[in-house]
Amino acid sequence: MNEERIHQLLGYLVSNNISAEDYEELMRYLGEATENPALQAAIDRIWAELTPTQQLKPDESDALYQQITDNTRFVRQPTPIRRRWLSYAAAILLLLITGAGAYLWFTPSRIVSLAYREVSVPPGQPLQLKLADSSIVWLKGGSTLRYPVSFTGNTRELFLTGEGYFDVTHRDNQPFLVHTGSVTTRVLGTAFNIQANEQQLIVAVVNGKVSVAEGKTALGVIVANQLLEYHPQNKQVALRDTIAGNLVAWTKGELILDNVTMEEAAATIGKWYNVAIEFSDPALKKSRFSFSFLHGENIEEVMNMISQLNGFSYHIKRDTITVSTKKPLRRQPQR
């Protein structure tokens, strides 16, 4: 019996990425393992790789062993299995069961699914994450990311709602996929920003190259300082040049509004400061401008500058800002 093969199979089990065939092979080894030194060495090796806080006490291991083997979904082996080794395996299975809602089905006819975590960021509070492959993700306030605890399959797949900036570690044989609704952005190693909502998807590349597709339909390939804008309702796609650094300035706490309409600015500012911006006159939404806020300005400072630039007035009440047409000054009657 090959100790390296057993260690590999146990590694698949620990990473929650074991196939039906591999699971059946591992169970066969366990069934033949009454006094097998190779299996003992392999399980001891896996067990030693776990941190002390992950390992169970002997009484906890025995209780878990009983709980799992009593479960009707556990595949019982015809040959007796050495209790200590299977107790180790039971403890390893516990890590998977309690890790971010992984669903384990102890049967060779099923493939074990990946364990995922989900993080939702409160409005106005961006968050930085480091993934298992050392890729870095910045999530903008109000966004949600669902991602694997570890990347052990043929792809690295994540699910984004909102806006996120990804600095991806390069792996030739393991593409990095970000799903936003029905659209998938695919990369090997690059830095890019995704902004997704029900009305549109904007993907901008800082460096490297990404491809964007909806199902099997290619939407475009983007290189550094380009962006792709996609409107799912009418299937319109636009590819244009941009200054990608401006679009990801929010990761450094900077708010850069580059040639945006007041309606687009209101959406960005609303998420940034967790406020709602309303317009008393719809015509005000079409005003277009550029402005940068690089020093952590508060919402009143931001609205003062924008109102002066665009010639409107505004009123703040709690977390709602109403933008109105500036009333002309009344002339005093001449005497």
Tab-separated table of C-alpha atoms in Angstrom:
chain	number	residue	atom	x	y	z
A	1	MET	CA	0.000	0.000	0.000
A	2	ASN	CA	1.422	3.397	-1.019
A	3	GLU	CA	1.630	5.786	1.945
A	4	GLU	CA	1.811	8.819	-0.403
A	5	ARG	CA	-1.423	7.765	-2.132
A	6	ILE	CA	-3.217	7.363	1.198
A	7	HIS	CA	-1.912	10.741	2.346
A	8	GLN	CA	-3.151	12.245	-0.931
A	9	LEU	CA	-6.631	10.759	-0.481
A	10	LEU	CA	-6.817	11.989	3.106
A	11	GLY	CA	-5.704	15.411	1.859
A	12	TYR	CA	-8.628	15.432	-0.573
A	13	LEU	CA	-10.895	14.548	2.347
A	14	VAL	CA	-9.543	17.362	4.544
A	15	SER	CA	-9.815	19.931	1.728
A	16	ASN	CA	-13.409	18.807	1.043
A	17	ASN	CA	-12.595	18.008	-2.584
A	18	ILE	CA	-12.746	14.220	-2.733
A	19	SER	CA	-14.453	12.529	-5.685
A	20	ALA	CA	-16.776	9.543	-5.449
A	21	GLU	CA	-14.069	7.213	-6.811
A	22	ASP	CA	-11.377	8.531	-4.460
A	23	TYR	CA	-13.728	8.280	-1.483
A	24	GLU	CA	-14.500	4.672	-2.342
A	25	GLU	CA	-10.772	3.928	-2.642
A	26	LEU	CA	-10.066	5.524	0.749
A	27	MET	CA	-12.857	3.561	2.407
A	28	ARG	CA	-11.453	0.367	0.884
A	29	TYR	CA	-8.055	1.132	2.413
A	30	LEU	CA	-9.702	1.790	5.771
A	31	GLY	CA	-11.532	-1.497	5.516
A	32	GLU	CA	-8.221	-3.338	5.023
A	33	ALA	CA	-6.359	-1.363	7.665
A	34	THR	CA	-6.545	-3.456	10.799
A	35	GLU	CA	-2.761	-3.416	11.264
A	36	ASN	CA	-1.391	-1.570	8.256
A	37	PRO	CA	1.617	0.641	9.128
A	38	ALA	CA	1.350	2.658	5.875
A	39	LEU	CA	-2.211	3.724	6.663
A	40	GLN	CA	-1.286	4.476	10.267
A	41	ALA	CA	1.614	6.675	9.104
A	42	ALA	CA	-0.563	8.495	6.572
A	43	ILE	CA	-3.350	9.300	9.028
A	44	ASP	CA	-0.859	10.292	11.721
A	45	ARG	CA	0.774	12.605	9.176
A	46	ILE	CA	-2.513	14.322	8.312
A	47	TRP	CA	-3.399	14.574	11.983
A	48	ALA	CA	-0.055	16.206	12.796
A	49	GLU	CA	-0.690	18.876	10.145
A	50	LEU	CA	-3.793	20.073	11.981
A	51	THR	CA	-3.346	22.875	14.488
A	52	PRO	CA	-3.719	22.044	18.211
A	53	THR	CA	-7.012	23.929	18.349
A	54	GLN	CA	-8.390	21.766	15.529
A	55	GLN	CA	-7.506	18.453	17.138
A	56	LEU	CA	-9.978	16.771	19.443
A	57	LYS	CA	-9.500	15.321	22.902
A	58	PRO	CA	-9.754	11.485	23.110
A	59	ASP	CA	-13.250	11.559	24.646
A	60	GLU	CA	-14.441	14.093	22.031
A	61	SER	CA	-12.964	11.966	19.249
A	62	ASP	CA	-14.721	8.846	20.534
A	63	ALA	CA	-18.050	10.650	20.833
A	64	LEU	CA	-17.731	12.050	17.325
A	65	TYR	CA	-16.696	8.633	15.989
A	66	GLN	CA	-19.884	7.142	17.430
A	67	GLN	CA	-22.057	9.972	16.119
A	68	ILE	CA	-20.749	9.734	12.558
A	69	THR	CA	-20.668	5.952	12.293
A	70	ASP	CA	-24.214	5.743	13.696
A	71	ASN	CA	-25.432	8.054	10.922
A	72	THR	CA	-27.336	6.121	8.246
A	73	ARG	CA	-25.461	8.025	5.505
A	74	PHE	CA	-22.085	6.712	6.672
A	75	VAL	CA	-20.767	3.891	4.486
A	76	ARG	CA	-20.159	0.934	6.771
A	77	GLN	CA	-17.277	-1.321	5.832
A	78	PRO	CA	-17.558	-5.137	5.986
A	79	THR	CA	-14.038	-5.413	7.471
A	80	PRO	CA	-13.420	-4.017	10.980
A	81	ILE	CA	-11.556	-0.697	10.965
A	82	ARG	CA	-9.078	0.186	13.642
A	83	ARG	CA	-10.971	2.572	15.925
A	84	ARG	CA	-8.183	5.082	16.566
A	85	TRP	CA	-7.572	5.685	12.884
A	86	LEU	CA	-11.251	6.165	12.077
A	87	SER	CA	-11.594	8.462	15.094
A	88	TYR	CA	-8.930	10.634	13.474
A	89	ALA	CA	-10.882	10.572	10.218
A	90	ALA	CA	-14.066	11.469	12.108
A	91	ALA	CA	-12.340	14.494	13.630
A	92	ILE	CA	-11.165	15.571	10.187
A	93	LEU	CA	-14.735	15.237	8.917
A	94	LEU	CA	-15.916	17.457	11.779
A	95	LEU	CA	-13.684	20.254	10.498
A	96	LEU	CA	-15.458	20.021	7.165
A	97	ILE	CA	-18.945	19.806	8.654
A	98	THR	CA	-18.454	22.912	10.787
A	99	GLY	CA	-16.475	24.868	8.189
A	100	ALA	CA	-18.747	27.417	6.527
A	101	GLY	CA	-21.712	25.114	5.910
A	102	ALA	CA	-20.103	22.383	3.814
A	103	TYR	CA	-22.534	19.576	2.995
A	104	LEU	CA	-21.011	16.142	3.532
A	105	TRP	CA	-22.713	13.023	2.291
A	106	PHE	CA	-20.906	9.898	3.466
A	107	THR	CA	-21.588	7.731	0.442
A	108	PRO	CA	-19.348	6.789	-2.504
A	109	SER	CA	-22.102	7.707	-4.973
A	110	ARG	CA	-21.953	11.402	-4.097
A	111	ILE	CA	-19.175	13.978	-4.671
A	112	VAL	CA	-18.404	16.155	-1.659
A	113	SER	CA	-19.033	19.853	-2.340
A	114	LEU	CA	-16.617	22.678	-1.620
A	115	ALA	CA	-16.869	24.592	1.640
A	116	TYR	CA	-17.732	28.248	1.069
A	117	ARG	CA	-17.690	31.352	3.220
A	118	GLU	CA	-19.817	34.439	2.656
A	119	VAL	CA	-19.037	37.948	3.838
A	120	SER	CA	-21.337	40.977	3.568
A	121	VAL	CA	-19.852	44.445	4.070
A	122	PRO	CA	-21.956	47.163	5.755
A	123	PRO	CA	-22.541	50.318	3.661
A	124	GLY	CA	-19.728	52.834	3.922
A	125	GLN	CA	-17.260	50.312	5.382
A	126	PRO	CA	-14.925	48.768	2.757
A	127	LEU	CA	-13.190	45.529	3.722
A	128	GLN	CA	-9.975	43.809	2.600
A	129	LEU	CA	-9.727	40.009	2.420
A	130	LYS	CA	-6.831	37.649	1.732
A	131	LEU	CA	-7.915	34.433	0.018
A	132	ALA	CA	-6.396	30.978	0.424
A	133	ASP	CA	-4.300	31.411	-2.755
A	134	SER	CA	-2.899	34.750	-1.441
A	135	SER	CA	-5.094	36.780	-3.807
A	136	ILE	CA	-6.305	40.036	-2.258
A	137	VAL	CA	-9.900	41.292	-2.483
A	138	TRP	CA	-11.237	44.707	-1.495
A	139	LEU	CA	-15.016	44.775	-1.041
A	140	LYS	CA	-16.852	48.078	-1.253
A	141	GLY	CA	-19.470	48.886	1.371
A	142	GLY	CA	-22.807	47.231	0.675
A	143	SER	CA	-21.217	44.323	-1.243
A	144	THR	CA	-21.289	40.563	-0.658
A	145	LEU	CA	-18.704	37.936	-1.634
A	146	ARG	CA	-19.072	34.144	-1.465
A	147	TYR	CA	-15.742	32.325	-1.803
A	148	PRO	CA	-14.192	28.881	-1.133
A	149	VAL	CA	-12.318	28.209	2.078
A	150	SER	CA	-9.587	26.632	-0.080
A	151	PHE	CA	-8.906	26.388	-3.826
A	152	THR	CA	-8.422	22.693	-4.524
A	153	GLY	CA	-10.281	22.078	-7.797
A	154	ASN	CA	-9.517	22.954	-11.411
A	155	THR	CA	-10.830	26.510	-10.997
A	156	ARG	CA	-11.032	29.250	-8.355
A	157	GLU	CA	-14.664	30.410	-8.357
A	158	LEU	CA	-16.215	33.277	-6.392
A	159	PHE	CA	-19.624	34.965	-6.389
A	160	LEU	CA	-19.891	38.763	-6.083
A	161	THR	CA	-22.813	41.104	-5.499
A	162	GLY	CA	-21.896	44.788	-5.506
A	163	GLU	CA	-18.358	46.027	-6.147
A	164	GLY	CA	-14.968	44.456	-5.546
A	165	TYR	CA	-11.350	44.921	-6.581
A	166	PHE	CA	-9.334	41.734	-7.124
A	167	ASP	CA	-5.543	41.404	-7.164
A	168	VAL	CA	-5.234	37.793	-8.271
A	169	THR	CA	-2.290	35.448	-7.710
A	170	HIS	CA	-1.254	33.894	-11.022
A	171	ARG	CA	-1.888	30.179	-11.506
A	172	ASP	CA	-1.565	28.788	-15.046
A	173	ASN	CA	-3.687	25.706	-14.453
A	174	GLN	CA	-6.323	27.181	-12.139
A	175	PRO	CA	-8.286	30.080	-13.667
A	176	PHE	CA	-9.900	32.603	-11.320
A	177	LEU	CA	-13.626	33.064	-12.035
A	178	VAL	CA	-15.848	35.777	-10.566
A	179	HIS	CA	-19.582	35.216	-11.074
A	180	THR	CA	-21.892	38.252	-10.987
A	181	GLY	CA	-25.375	36.993	-11.726
A	182	SER	CA	-25.256	35.254	-15.121
A	183	VAL	CA	-21.974	36.923	-16.141
A	184	THR	CA	-18.546	35.385	-15.491
A	185	THR	CA	-15.206	37.225	-15.501
A	186	ARG	CA	-12.266	34.872	-16.092
A	187	VAL	CA	-8.579	35.535	-15.346
A	188	LEU	CA	-5.337	33.684	-14.623
A	189	GLY	CA	-3.563	36.433	-12.701
A	190	THR	CA	-4.274	40.151	-12.866
A	191	ALA	CA	-5.795	43.110	-11.036
A	192	PHE	CA	-9.293	44.248	-11.945
A	193	ASN	CA	-12.429	45.880	-10.561
A	194	ILE	CA	-16.018	44.665	-10.897
A	195	GLN	CA	-19.078	46.792	-10.232
A	196	ALA	CA	-22.333	44.877	-10.596
A	197	ASN	CA	-25.987	45.689	-10.038
A	198	GLU	CA	-29.253	44.791	-11.739
A	199	GLN	CA	-28.911	47.576	-14.331
A	200	GLN	CA	-25.294	47.193	-15.424
A	201	LEU	CA	-21.961	45.455	-15.010
A	202	ILE	CA	-18.655	47.326	-15.293
A	203	VAL	CA	-15.341	45.442	-15.393
A	204	ALA	CA	-12.140	47.520	-15.446
A	205	VAL	CA	-8.600	46.096	-15.687
A	206	VAL	CA	-5.672	47.676	-13.862
A	207	ASN	CA	-3.101	45.235	-15.247
A	208	GLY	CA	-3.204	41.925	-17.083
A	209	LYS	CA	-6.144	40.709	-19.149
A	210	VAL	CA	-9.603	39.284	-18.421
A	211	SER	CA	-12.428	37.822	-20.475
A	212	VAL	CA	-16.111	38.400	-19.738
A	213	ALA	CA	-18.940	36.118	-20.816
A	214	GLU	CA	-22.626	35.564	-20.159
A	215	GLY	CA	-23.131	31.827	-20.254
A	216	LYS	CA	-21.467	30.673	-23.465
A	217	THR	CA	-21.708	34.117	-25.101
A	218	ALA	CA	-18.442	36.072	-25.055
A	219	LEU	CA	-18.914	39.745	-24.187
A	220	GLY	CA	-15.312	40.875	-24.633
A	221	VAL	CA	-11.655	40.714	-23.639
A	222	ILE	CA	-10.255	43.622	-21.607
A	223	VAL	CA	-6.636	44.686	-21.098
A	224	ALA	CA	-5.051	47.261	-18.785
A	225	ASN	CA	-6.801	50.658	-18.652
A	226	GLN	CA	-9.862	49.399	-20.464
A	227	LEU	CA	-13.361	48.762	-19.169
A	228	LEU	CA	-16.319	46.767	-20.379
A	229	GLU	CA	-19.816	48.002	-19.609
A	230	TYR	CA	-22.692	45.568	-20.041
A	231	HIS	CA	-26.437	46.169	-19.697
A	232	PRO	CA	-28.174	42.799	-19.197
A	233	GLN	CA	-31.673	44.114	-19.973
A	234	ASN	CA	-30.916	45.056	-23.584
A	235	LYS	CA	-27.687	43.025	-23.965
A	236	GLN	CA	-25.688	46.123	-24.973
A	237	VAL	CA	-21.904	45.963	-24.547
A	238	ALA	CA	-19.472	48.896	-24.641
A	239	LEU	CA	-15.674	48.596	-24.506
A	240	ARG	CA	-13.653	51.774	-23.950
A	241	ASP	CA	-10.418	53.147	-22.577
A	242	THR	CA	-10.287	54.468	-19.034
A	243	ILE	CA	-7.907	55.378	-16.240
A	244	ALA	CA	-8.403	52.213	-14.211
A	245	GLY	CA	-6.517	53.614	-11.235
A	246	ASN	CA	-9.287	56.167	-10.713
A	247	LEU	CA	-11.904	53.431	-10.585
A	248	VAL	CA	-10.092	51.580	-7.803
A	249	ALA	CA	-9.070	54.672	-5.807
A	250	TRP	CA	-11.798	53.726	-3.311
A	251	THR	CA	-9.521	50.924	-2.039
A	252	LYS	CA	-7.225	53.703	-0.713
A	253	GLY	CA	-10.076	55.716	0.782
A	254	GLU	CA	-10.198	58.135	-2.158
A	255	LEU	CA	-13.395	59.096	-3.978
A	256	ILE	CA	-12.743	60.059	-7.612
A	257	LEU	CA	-15.673	61.065	-9.819
A	258	ASP	CA	-14.404	61.111	-13.404
A	259	ASN	CA	-16.743	62.473	-16.092
A	260	VAL	CA	-19.880	61.157	-14.388
A	261	THR	CA	-23.477	62.335	-14.447
A	262	MET	CA	-25.007	63.644	-11.241
A	263	GLU	CA	-27.196	60.532	-11.184
A	264	GLU	CA	-24.100	58.281	-11.324
A	265	ALA	CA	-22.382	60.409	-8.684
A	266	ALA	CA	-25.427	60.143	-6.420
A	267	ALA	CA	-25.304	56.337	-6.583
A	268	THR	CA	-21.585	56.293	-5.740
A	269	ILE	CA	-21.830	58.903	-2.971
A	270	GLY	CA	-24.896	57.200	-1.519
A	271	LYS	CA	-23.039	53.895	-1.073
A	272	TRP	CA	-19.877	55.658	0.124
A	273	TYR	CA	-21.594	57.639	2.896
A	274	ASN	CA	-24.637	55.382	3.407
A	275	VAL	CA	-27.149	58.063	2.435
A	276	ALA	CA	-29.992	58.346	-0.062
A	277	ILE	CA	-29.828	61.187	-2.619
A	278	GLU	CA	-33.102	62.345	-4.167
A	279	PHE	CA	-33.733	64.880	-6.950
A	280	SER	CA	-36.581	67.383	-6.905
A	281	ASP	CA	-35.941	68.053	-10.603
A	282	PRO	CA	-35.042	65.042	-12.839
A	283	ALA	CA	-33.092	67.369	-15.170
A	284	LEU	CA	-30.439	67.716	-12.453
A	285	LYS	CA	-29.496	64.049	-12.907
A	286	LYS	CA	-27.977	64.761	-16.337
A	287	SER	CA	-25.383	67.277	-15.193
A	288	ARG	CA	-21.904	65.871	-15.942
A	289	PHE	CA	-18.681	66.703	-14.077
A	290	SER	CA	-15.367	65.456	-12.609
A	291	PHE	CA	-14.089	65.897	-9.061
A	292	SER	CA	-11.720	64.168	-6.617
A	293	PHE	CA	-11.996	63.811	-2.839
A	294	LEU	CA	-8.689	62.545	-1.492
A	295	HIS	CA	-8.635	63.605	2.143
A	296	GLY	CA	-11.596	61.860	3.766
A	297	GLU	CA	-14.044	64.724	3.308
A	298	ASN	CA	-17.363	64.375	5.113
A	299	ILE	CA	-20.676	64.322	3.285
A	300	GLU	CA	-21.369	68.045	3.776
A	301	GLU	CA	-17.978	68.997	2.340
A	302	VAL	CA	-18.598	66.732	-0.659
A	303	MET	CA	-22.079	68.127	-1.315
A	304	ASN	CA	-20.867	71.735	-0.898
A	305	MET	CA	-18.195	71.288	-3.562
A	306	ILE	CA	-20.451	69.430	-5.997
A	307	SER	CA	-23.334	71.886	-5.570
A	308	GLN	CA	-21.047	74.834	-6.270
A	309	LEU	CA	-19.667	73.112	-9.364
A	310	ASN	CA	-23.090	72.160	-10.744
A	311	GLY	CA	-25.129	75.124	-9.549
A	312	PHE	CA	-27.741	73.381	-7.407
A	313	SER	CA	-28.776	73.512	-3.764
A	314	TYR	CA	-29.289	70.634	-1.356
A	315	HIS	CA	-30.858	69.832	1.983
A	316	ILE	CA	-29.791	67.085	4.405
A	317	LYS	CA	-32.345	65.481	6.691
A	318	ARG	CA	-31.044	62.506	8.659
A	319	ASP	CA	-29.744	60.061	6.016
A	320	THR	CA	-31.559	61.624	3.033
A	321	ILE	CA	-30.195	64.397	0.801
A	322	THR	CA	-32.556	66.300	-1.486
A	323	VAL	CA	-30.983	68.041	-4.472
A	324	SER	CA	-32.909	71.019	-5.890
A	325	THR	CA	-32.537	73.716	-8.505
A	326	LYS	CA	-30.907	76.776	-6.994
A	327	LYS	CA	-33.426	79.585	-6.704
A	328	PRO	CA	-32.313	82.890	-8.248
A	329	LEU	CA	-31.667	85.768	-5.866
A	330	ARG	CA	-34.458	88.270	-5.677
A	331	ARG	CA	-33.496	91.756	-6.754
A	332	GLN	CA	-34.324	94.535	-4.379
A	333	PRO	CA	-36.670	97.082	-5.964
A	334	GLN	CA	-34.947	100.328	-6.931
A	335	ARG	CA	-36.045	103.425	-5.136
